[in-house]
Amino acid sequence: PIDREDIQALAIMLNKITKKTAQAFMNLNVYRIENFTEEMLQQAKTLVNATEELKRSVGLLKTISKTKEITESREAMKEIETYGDNILYRAMDNLFSGKFEAIEVIKLRDIYKDLERAMDKCFSVSDAVLTIALKNN
């Protein structure tokens, strides 16, 4: 059986993903962003991919002996997270290119960073799942 502390830590981490994602989308409304940038759309798609991979990874905890599959899922998550980092770098490069008004830079930067933090949290959960699997194997 998995330790209660590990389950609680995992639940808290998963909740942080939800909070960061909700914060980004709430800011879309508050900042009155009507047109999404290409980078925003790419980040959203990447976040969906990350959560799908997390669903698979967390589901593998039911059969804790599947350490190999959990490790593979963590590696897939690392690739997704790296791709997300690259999107953020491109977004920031574009954002500070001089094409945007200062207020737009502030608004978009907040949204980009919130989405990136949600993806980072996904990777942290993936790491935690692998740690739990290795600890209980």
Tab-separated table of N, CA and C in Angstrom:
chain	number	residue	atom	x	y	z
A	1	PRO	N	0.820	-1.207	0.000
A	1	PRO	CA	0.000	0.000	0.000
A	1	PRO	C	0.863	1.270	0.000
A	2	ILE	N	0.333	2.299	-0.586
A	2	ILE	CA	1.031	3.583	-0.669
A	2	ILE	C	0.816	4.350	0.633
A	3	ASP	N	1.881	4.989	1.121
A	3	ASP	CA	1.790	5.770	2.356
A	3	ASP	C	0.778	6.905	2.208
A	4	ARG	N	0.071	7.161	3.281
A	4	ARG	CA	-0.921	8.242	3.283
A	4	ARG	C	-0.269	9.589	2.983
A	5	GLU	N	0.934	9.791	3.516
A	5	GLU	CA	1.644	11.049	3.299
A	5	GLU	C	1.937	11.258	1.817
A	6	ASP	N	2.289	10.180	1.129
A	6	ASP	CA	2.565	10.263	-0.307
A	6	ASP	C	1.296	10.591	-1.088
A	7	ILE	N	0.198	9.982	-0.695
A	7	ILE	CA	-1.078	10.254	-1.351
A	7	ILE	C	-1.480	11.714	-1.141
A	8	GLN	N	-1.317	12.194	0.083
A	8	GLN	CA	-1.670	13.575	0.383
A	8	GLN	C	-0.774	14.540	-0.397
A	9	ALA	N	0.516	14.286	-0.425
A	9	ALA	CA	1.447	15.152	-1.164
A	9	ALA	C	1.088	15.193	-2.644
A	10	LEU	N	0.731	14.036	-3.192
A	10	LEU	CA	0.334	13.952	-4.600
A	10	LEU	C	-0.947	14.748	-4.849
A	11	ALA	N	-1.900	14.628	-3.953
A	11	ALA	CA	-3.163	15.364	-4.092
A	11	ALA	C	-2.928	16.875	-4.050
A	12	ILE	N	-2.062	17.314	-3.159
A	12	ILE	CA	-1.749	18.744	-3.059
A	12	ILE	C	-1.092	19.230	-4.343
A	13	MET	N	-0.182	18.445	-4.881
A	13	MET	CA	0.500	18.824	-6.122
A	13	MET	C	-0.476	18.890	-7.285
A	14	LEU	N	-1.374	17.931	-7.356
A	14	LEU	CA	-2.383	17.938	-8.429
A	14	LEU	C	-3.285	19.165	-8.305
A	15	ASN	N	-3.622	19.535	-7.094
A	15	ASN	CA	-4.449	20.717	-6.866
A	15	ASN	C	-3.747	21.989	-7.345
A	16	LYS	N	-2.431	22.043	-7.187
A	16	LYS	CA	-1.678	23.217	-7.634
A	16	LYS	C	-1.725	23.370	-9.150
A	17	ILE	N	-1.765	22.254	-9.870
A	17	ILE	CA	-1.901	22.308	-11.331
A	17	ILE	C	-3.222	22.973	-11.693
A	18	THR	N	-4.266	22.542	-11.026
A	18	THR	CA	-5.594	23.102	-11.270
A	18	THR	C	-5.629	24.591	-10.959
A	19	LYS	N	-5.029	24.976	-9.844
A	19	LYS	CA	-5.027	26.390	-9.454
A	19	LYS	C	-4.287	27.260	-10.463
A	20	LYS	N	-3.130	26.826	-10.912
A	20	LYS	CA	-2.350	27.603	-11.876
A	20	LYS	C	-3.083	27.716	-13.214
A	21	THR	N	-3.702	26.635	-13.630
A	21	THR	CA	-4.453	26.653	-14.884
A	21	THR	C	-5.652	27.581	-14.764
A	22	ALA	N	-6.365	27.481	-13.669
A	22	ALA	CA	-7.524	28.350	-13.456
A	22	ALA	C	-7.099	29.812	-13.380
A	23	GLN	N	-5.979	30.081	-12.751
A	23	GLN	CA	-5.483	31.449	-12.652
A	23	GLN	C	-5.184	32.019	-14.035
A	24	ALA	N	-4.572	31.227	-14.890
A	24	ALA	CA	-4.258	31.690	-16.247
A	24	ALA	C	-5.537	32.028	-17.009
A	25	PHE	N	-6.529	31.168	-16.910
A	25	PHE	CA	-7.757	31.405	-17.656
A	25	PHE	C	-8.606	32.510	-17.035
A	26	MET	N	-8.504	32.689	-15.726
A	26	MET	CA	-9.189	33.800	-15.091
A	26	MET	C	-8.558	35.125	-15.550
A	27	ASN	N	-7.231	35.123	-15.684
A	27	ASN	CA	-6.544	36.321	-16.157
A	27	ASN	C	-6.924	36.672	-17.592
A	28	LEU	N	-7.226	35.677	-18.387
A	28	LEU	CA	-7.704	35.972	-19.749
A	28	LEU	C	-8.934	36.859	-19.695
A	29	ASN	N	-9.811	36.565	-18.782
A	29	ASN	CA	-11.034	37.347	-18.622
A	29	ASN	C	-10.752	38.707	-17.989
A	30	VAL	N	-10.007	38.711	-16.901
A	30	VAL	CA	-9.705	39.951	-16.183
A	30	VAL	C	-8.947	40.927	-17.091
A	31	TYR	N	-7.986	40.416	-17.851
A	31	TYR	CA	-7.179	41.263	-18.725
A	31	TYR	C	-7.882	41.587	-20.050
A	32	ARG	N	-9.064	41.009	-20.210
A	32	ARG	CA	-9.861	41.236	-21.417
A	32	ARG	C	-9.100	40.856	-22.702
A	33	ILE	N	-8.483	39.695	-22.638
A	33	ILE	CA	-7.771	39.164	-23.800
A	33	ILE	C	-8.805	38.490	-24.697
A	34	GLU	N	-8.988	39.015	-25.879
A	34	GLU	CA	-9.992	38.471	-26.789
A	34	GLU	C	-9.389	37.590	-27.867
A	35	ASN	N	-8.136	37.862	-28.222
A	35	ASN	CA	-7.465	37.073	-29.252
A	35	ASN	C	-6.288	36.345	-28.622
A	36	PHE	N	-6.267	35.052	-28.806
A	36	PHE	CA	-5.189	34.242	-28.259
A	36	PHE	C	-3.991	34.294	-29.192
A	37	THR	N	-2.808	34.339	-28.596
A	37	THR	CA	-1.596	34.276	-29.410
A	37	THR	C	-1.344	32.819	-29.794
A	38	GLU	N	-0.543	32.621	-30.795
A	38	GLU	CA	-0.193	31.261	-31.211
A	38	GLU	C	0.511	30.520	-30.074
A	39	GLU	N	1.351	31.234	-29.359
A	39	GLU	CA	2.073	30.614	-28.246
A	39	GLU	C	1.119	30.188	-27.140
A	40	MET	N	0.096	30.990	-26.888
A	40	MET	CA	-0.902	30.634	-25.871
A	40	MET	C	-1.620	29.344	-26.257
A	41	LEU	N	-1.988	29.252	-27.511
A	41	LEU	CA	-2.667	28.041	-27.998
A	41	LEU	C	-1.751	26.827	-27.893
A	42	GLN	N	-0.482	27.007	-28.244
A	42	GLN	CA	0.475	25.907	-28.143
A	42	GLN	C	0.675	25.488	-26.688
A	43	GLN	N	0.750	26.471	-25.795
A	43	GLN	CA	0.890	26.141	-24.378
A	43	GLN	C	-0.323	25.369	-23.869
A	44	ALA	N	-1.499	25.799	-24.270
A	44	ALA	CA	-2.724	25.116	-23.827
A	44	ALA	C	-2.742	23.669	-24.322
A	45	LYS	N	-2.386	23.453	-25.570
A	45	LYS	CA	-2.342	22.090	-26.116
A	45	LYS	C	-1.295	21.248	-25.395
A	46	THR	N	-0.166	21.845	-25.104
A	46	THR	CA	0.896	21.126	-24.404
A	46	THR	C	0.462	20.780	-22.986
A	47	LEU	N	-0.246	21.692	-22.335
A	47	LEU	CA	-0.759	21.421	-20.990
A	47	LEU	C	-1.770	20.274	-21.014
A	48	VAL	N	-2.594	20.232	-22.029
A	48	VAL	CA	-3.546	19.115	-22.174
A	48	VAL	C	-2.770	17.806	-22.338
A	49	ASN	N	-1.728	17.815	-23.168
A	49	ASN	CA	-0.901	16.613	-23.336
A	49	ASN	C	-0.261	16.194	-22.018
A	50	ALA	N	0.212	17.178	-21.255
A	50	ALA	CA	0.842	16.882	-19.967
A	50	ALA	C	-0.156	16.254	-19.006
A	51	THR	N	-1.367	16.779	-18.970
A	51	THR	CA	-2.361	16.223	-18.042
A	51	THR	C	-2.806	14.826	-18.482
A	52	GLU	N	-2.847	14.594	-19.780
A	52	GLU	CA	-3.167	13.246	-20.264
A	52	GLU	C	-2.084	12.252	-19.839
A	53	GLU	N	-0.834	12.673	-19.935
A	53	GLU	CA	0.269	11.804	-19.517
A	53	GLU	C	0.221	11.581	-18.005
A	54	LEU	N	-0.143	12.610	-17.254
A	54	LEU	CA	-0.291	12.453	-15.809
A	54	LEU	C	-1.389	11.466	-15.460
A	55	LYS	N	-2.471	11.547	-16.190
A	55	LYS	CA	-3.584	10.612	-15.973
A	55	LYS	C	-3.084	9.175	-16.121
A	56	ARG	N	-2.279	8.953	-17.141
A	56	ARG	CA	-1.717	7.615	-17.376
A	56	ARG	C	-0.772	7.233	-16.237
A	57	SER	N	0.099	8.159	-15.861
A	57	SER	CA	1.096	7.894	-14.831
A	57	SER	C	0.457	7.596	-13.479
A	58	VAL	N	-0.470	8.437	-13.069
A	58	VAL	CA	-1.148	8.235	-11.787
A	58	VAL	C	-1.954	6.942	-11.817
A	59	GLY	N	-2.554	6.637	-12.947
A	59	GLY	CA	-3.302	5.390	-13.095
A	59	GLY	C	-2.423	4.158	-12.923
A	60	LEU	N	-1.161	4.285	-13.296
A	60	LEU	CA	-0.229	3.168	-13.147
A	60	LEU	C	0.110	2.876	-11.688
A	61	LEU	N	-0.170	3.823	-10.803
A	61	LEU	CA	0.092	3.583	-9.376
A	61	LEU	C	-0.790	2.479	-8.809
A	62	LYS	N	-1.906	2.187	-9.483
A	62	LYS	CA	-2.776	1.100	-9.025
A	62	LYS	C	-2.019	-0.211	-9.002
A	63	THR	N	-1.149	-0.364	-9.975
A	63	THR	CA	-0.296	-1.559	-10.031
A	63	THR	C	1.144	-1.082	-9.889
A	64	ILE	N	1.528	-0.825	-8.669
A	64	ILE	CA	2.805	-0.195	-8.339
A	64	ILE	C	3.999	-0.954	-8.914
A	65	SER	N	3.816	-2.194	-9.268
A	65	SER	CA	4.920	-2.989	-9.796
A	65	SER	C	5.296	-2.594	-11.223
A	66	LYS	N	4.517	-1.721	-11.839
A	66	LYS	CA	4.799	-1.302	-13.217
A	66	LYS	C	5.785	-0.131	-13.249
A	67	THR	N	6.907	-0.306	-12.560
A	67	THR	CA	7.914	0.747	-12.459
A	67	THR	C	8.456	1.139	-13.825
A	68	LYS	N	8.612	0.178	-14.704
A	68	LYS	CA	9.139	0.476	-16.046
A	68	LYS	C	8.198	1.416	-16.786
A	69	GLU	N	6.900	1.139	-16.749
A	69	GLU	CA	5.923	1.986	-17.434
A	69	GLU	C	5.852	3.372	-16.801
A	70	ILE	N	5.964	3.429	-15.475
A	70	ILE	CA	5.933	4.714	-14.778
A	70	ILE	C	7.176	5.531	-15.151
A	71	THR	N	8.321	4.865	-15.261
A	71	THR	CA	9.554	5.537	-15.679
A	71	THR	C	9.410	6.063	-17.104
A	72	GLU	N	8.827	5.268	-17.981
A	72	GLU	CA	8.612	5.709	-19.363
A	72	GLU	C	7.666	6.916	-19.408
A	73	SER	N	6.654	6.898	-18.576
A	73	SER	CA	5.718	8.010	-18.504
A	73	SER	C	6.421	9.269	-18.013
A	74	ARG	N	7.303	9.118	-17.051
A	74	ARG	CA	8.060	10.262	-16.540
A	74	ARG	C	8.967	10.830	-17.620
A	75	GLU	N	9.563	9.964	-18.425
A	75	GLU	CA	10.411	10.425	-19.533
A	75	GLU	C	9.571	11.166	-20.581
A	76	ALA	N	8.379	10.649	-20.862
A	76	ALA	CA	7.471	11.331	-21.793
A	76	ALA	C	7.080	12.698	-21.250
A	77	MET	N	6.846	12.748	-19.948
A	77	MET	CA	6.499	14.021	-19.314
A	77	MET	C	7.661	15.006	-19.416
A	78	LYS	N	8.882	14.528	-19.275
A	78	LYS	CA	10.054	15.398	-19.398
A	78	LYS	C	10.111	16.007	-20.794
A	79	GLU	N	9.822	15.210	-21.805
A	79	GLU	CA	9.808	15.724	-23.179
A	79	GLU	C	8.720	16.779	-23.363
A	80	ILE	N	7.556	16.527	-22.806
A	80	ILE	CA	6.449	17.488	-22.890
A	80	ILE	C	6.839	18.785	-22.187
A	81	GLU	N	7.449	18.664	-21.016
A	81	GLU	CA	7.837	19.842	-20.238
A	81	GLU	C	8.914	20.642	-20.964
A	82	THR	N	9.859	19.965	-21.585
A	82	THR	CA	10.902	20.640	-22.360
A	82	THR	C	10.300	21.373	-23.554
A	83	TYR	N	9.340	20.735	-24.212
A	83	TYR	CA	8.639	21.378	-25.320
A	83	TYR	C	7.911	22.628	-24.821
A	84	GLY	N	7.288	22.525	-23.659
A	84	GLY	CA	6.609	23.669	-23.059
A	84	GLY	C	7.577	24.801	-22.741
A	85	ASP	N	8.774	24.458	-22.253
A	85	ASP	CA	9.793	25.475	-21.988
A	85	ASP	C	10.163	26.207	-23.273
A	86	ASN	N	10.309	25.459	-24.350
A	86	ASN	CA	10.658	26.069	-25.639
A	86	ASN	C	9.566	27.024	-26.120
A	87	ILE	N	8.323	26.652	-25.898
A	87	ILE	CA	7.216	27.545	-26.267
A	87	ILE	C	7.321	28.840	-25.465
A	88	LEU	N	7.591	28.722	-24.166
A	88	LEU	CA	7.712	29.912	-23.327
A	88	LEU	C	8.848	30.807	-23.809
A	89	TYR	N	9.993	30.225	-24.144
A	89	TYR	CA	11.122	31.026	-24.623
A	89	TYR	C	10.754	31.775	-25.902
A	90	ARG	N	10.079	31.083	-26.825
A	90	ARG	CA	9.650	31.741	-28.069
A	90	ARG	C	8.644	32.845	-27.773
A	91	ALA	N	7.718	32.561	-26.855
A	91	ALA	CA	6.696	33.546	-26.496
A	91	ALA	C	7.342	34.791	-25.902
A	92	MET	N	8.300	34.606	-25.007
A	92	MET	CA	8.967	35.742	-24.378
A	92	MET	C	9.796	36.523	-25.397
A	93	ASP	N	10.448	35.814	-26.289
A	93	ASP	CA	11.222	36.476	-27.338
A	93	ASP	C	10.307	37.360	-28.187
A	94	ASN	N	9.168	36.812	-28.566
A	94	ASN	CA	8.199	37.567	-29.359
A	94	ASN	C	7.613	38.725	-28.549
A	95	LEU	N	7.335	38.477	-27.298
A	95	LEU	CA	6.714	39.467	-26.428
A	95	LEU	C	7.585	40.711	-26.255
A	96	PHE	N	8.881	40.501	-26.153
A	96	PHE	CA	9.796	41.620	-25.935
A	96	PHE	C	10.470	42.088	-27.227
A	97	SER	N	9.854	41.775	-28.347
A	97	SER	CA	10.410	42.177	-29.641
A	97	SER	C	10.090	43.626	-29.995
A	98	GLY	N	9.190	44.241	-29.252
A	98	GLY	CA	8.803	45.610	-29.553
A	98	GLY	C	7.486	45.708	-30.303
A	99	LYS	N	6.877	44.570	-30.614
A	99	LYS	CA	5.604	44.548	-31.343
A	99	LYS	C	4.410	44.881	-30.454
A	100	PHE	N	4.590	44.773	-29.143
A	100	PHE	CA	3.470	44.908	-28.207
A	100	PHE	C	3.615	46.164	-27.355
A	101	GLU	N	2.475	46.720	-26.984
A	101	GLU	CA	2.441	47.816	-26.022
A	101	GLU	C	2.839	47.265	-24.654
A	102	ALA	N	3.356	48.136	-23.793
A	102	ALA	CA	3.850	47.714	-22.474
A	102	ALA	C	2.775	46.981	-21.669
A	103	ILE	N	1.547	47.488	-21.666
A	103	ILE	CA	0.475	46.845	-20.891
A	103	ILE	C	0.164	45.449	-21.423
A	104	GLU	N	0.237	45.276	-22.742
A	104	GLU	CA	0.015	43.957	-23.344
A	104	GLU	C	1.119	42.984	-22.940
A	105	VAL	N	2.343	43.484	-22.862
A	105	VAL	CA	3.474	42.653	-22.450
A	105	VAL	C	3.224	42.106	-21.045
A	106	ILE	N	2.788	42.973	-20.152
A	106	ILE	CA	2.534	42.558	-18.770
A	106	ILE	C	1.427	41.511	-18.717
A	107	LYS	N	0.346	41.765	-19.424
A	107	LYS	CA	-0.791	40.839	-19.420
A	107	LYS	C	-0.397	39.469	-19.975
A	108	LEU	N	0.200	39.469	-21.161
A	108	LEU	CA	0.544	38.200	-21.812
A	108	LEU	C	1.616	37.451	-21.029
A	109	ARG	N	2.575	38.182	-20.474
A	109	ARG	CA	3.627	37.533	-19.692
A	109	ARG	C	3.032	36.774	-18.505
A	110	ASP	N	2.072	37.395	-17.823
A	110	ASP	CA	1.429	36.719	-16.691
A	110	ASP	C	0.764	35.421	-17.126
A	111	ILE	N	0.056	35.466	-18.218
A	111	ILE	CA	-0.648	34.278	-18.700
A	111	ILE	C	0.342	33.195	-19.125
A	112	TYR	N	1.354	33.584	-19.893
A	112	TYR	CA	2.371	32.610	-20.312
A	112	TYR	C	3.024	31.944	-19.106
A	113	LYS	N	3.369	32.742	-18.116
A	113	LYS	CA	4.065	32.190	-16.951
A	113	LYS	C	3.152	31.288	-16.123
A	114	ASP	N	1.883	31.634	-15.996
A	114	ASP	CA	0.950	30.765	-15.265
A	114	ASP	C	0.810	29.416	-15.957
A	115	LEU	N	0.680	29.432	-17.268
A	115	LEU	CA	0.565	28.168	-18.009
A	115	LEU	C	1.845	27.356	-17.888
A	116	GLU	N	2.992	28.034	-17.932
A	116	GLU	CA	4.263	27.335	-17.783
A	116	GLU	C	4.400	26.731	-16.386
A	117	ARG	N	3.972	27.458	-15.372
A	117	ARG	CA	4.032	26.926	-14.005
A	117	ARG	C	3.139	25.700	-13.853
A	118	ALA	N	1.998	25.702	-14.505
A	118	ALA	CA	1.119	24.527	-14.457
A	118	ALA	C	1.823	23.324	-15.090
A	119	MET	N	2.509	23.561	-16.211
A	119	MET	CA	3.248	22.463	-16.848
A	119	MET	C	4.389	21.979	-15.958
A	120	ASP	N	5.068	22.914	-15.296
A	120	ASP	CA	6.138	22.526	-14.373
A	120	ASP	C	5.597	21.675	-13.232
A	121	LYS	N	4.419	22.025	-12.747
A	121	LYS	CA	3.787	21.245	-11.680
A	121	LYS	C	3.460	19.834	-12.179
A	122	CYS	N	3.061	19.718	-13.423
A	122	CYS	CA	2.792	18.393	-13.995
A	122	CYS	C	4.050	17.529	-13.939
A	123	PHE	N	5.171	18.129	-14.294
A	123	PHE	CA	6.423	17.392	-14.251
A	123	PHE	C	6.762	16.998	-12.818
A	124	SER	N	6.510	17.889	-11.868
A	124	SER	CA	6.772	17.576	-10.459
A	124	SER	C	5.922	16.397	-9.989
A	125	VAL	N	4.672	16.362	-10.419
A	125	VAL	CA	3.800	15.234	-10.058
A	125	VAL	C	4.343	13.946	-10.671
A	126	SER	N	4.778	14.027	-11.898
A	126	SER	CA	5.341	12.855	-12.565
A	126	SER	C	6.552	12.330	-11.798
A	127	ASP	N	7.406	13.231	-11.352
A	127	ASP	CA	8.554	12.843	-10.526
A	127	ASP	C	8.100	12.179	-9.236
A	128	ALA	N	7.091	12.764	-8.590
A	128	ALA	CA	6.587	12.225	-7.329
A	128	ALA	C	5.998	10.827	-7.527
A	129	VAL	N	5.303	10.623	-8.627
A	129	VAL	CA	4.731	9.293	-8.912
A	129	VAL	C	5.845	8.267	-9.058
A	130	LEU	N	6.906	8.626	-9.776
A	130	LEU	CA	8.029	7.708	-9.939
A	130	LEU	C	8.698	7.430	-8.590
A	131	THR	N	8.863	8.443	-7.785
A	131	THR	CA	9.448	8.267	-6.447
A	131	THR	C	8.611	7.317	-5.607
A	132	ILE	N	7.305	7.497	-5.634
A	132	ILE	CA	6.407	6.607	-4.891
A	132	ILE	C	6.533	5.179	-5.389
A	133	ALA	N	6.572	5.020	-6.704
A	133	ALA	CA	6.675	3.678	-7.292
A	133	ALA	C	7.979	3.001	-6.880
A	134	LEU	N	9.067	3.743	-6.938
A	134	LEU	CA	10.365	3.165	-6.578
A	134	LEU	C	10.444	2.841	-5.089
A	135	LYS	N	9.855	3.697	-4.289
A	135	LYS	CA	9.856	3.502	-2.833
A	135	LYS	C	9.051	2.258	-2.441
A	136	ASN	N	7.996	1.977	-3.175
A	136	ASN	CA	7.100	0.876	-2.818
A	136	ASN	C	7.333	-0.382	-3.642
A	137	ASN	N	8.379	-0.413	-4.398
A	137	ASN	CA	8.643	-1.590	-5.242
A	137	ASN	C	9.603	-2.531	-4.582
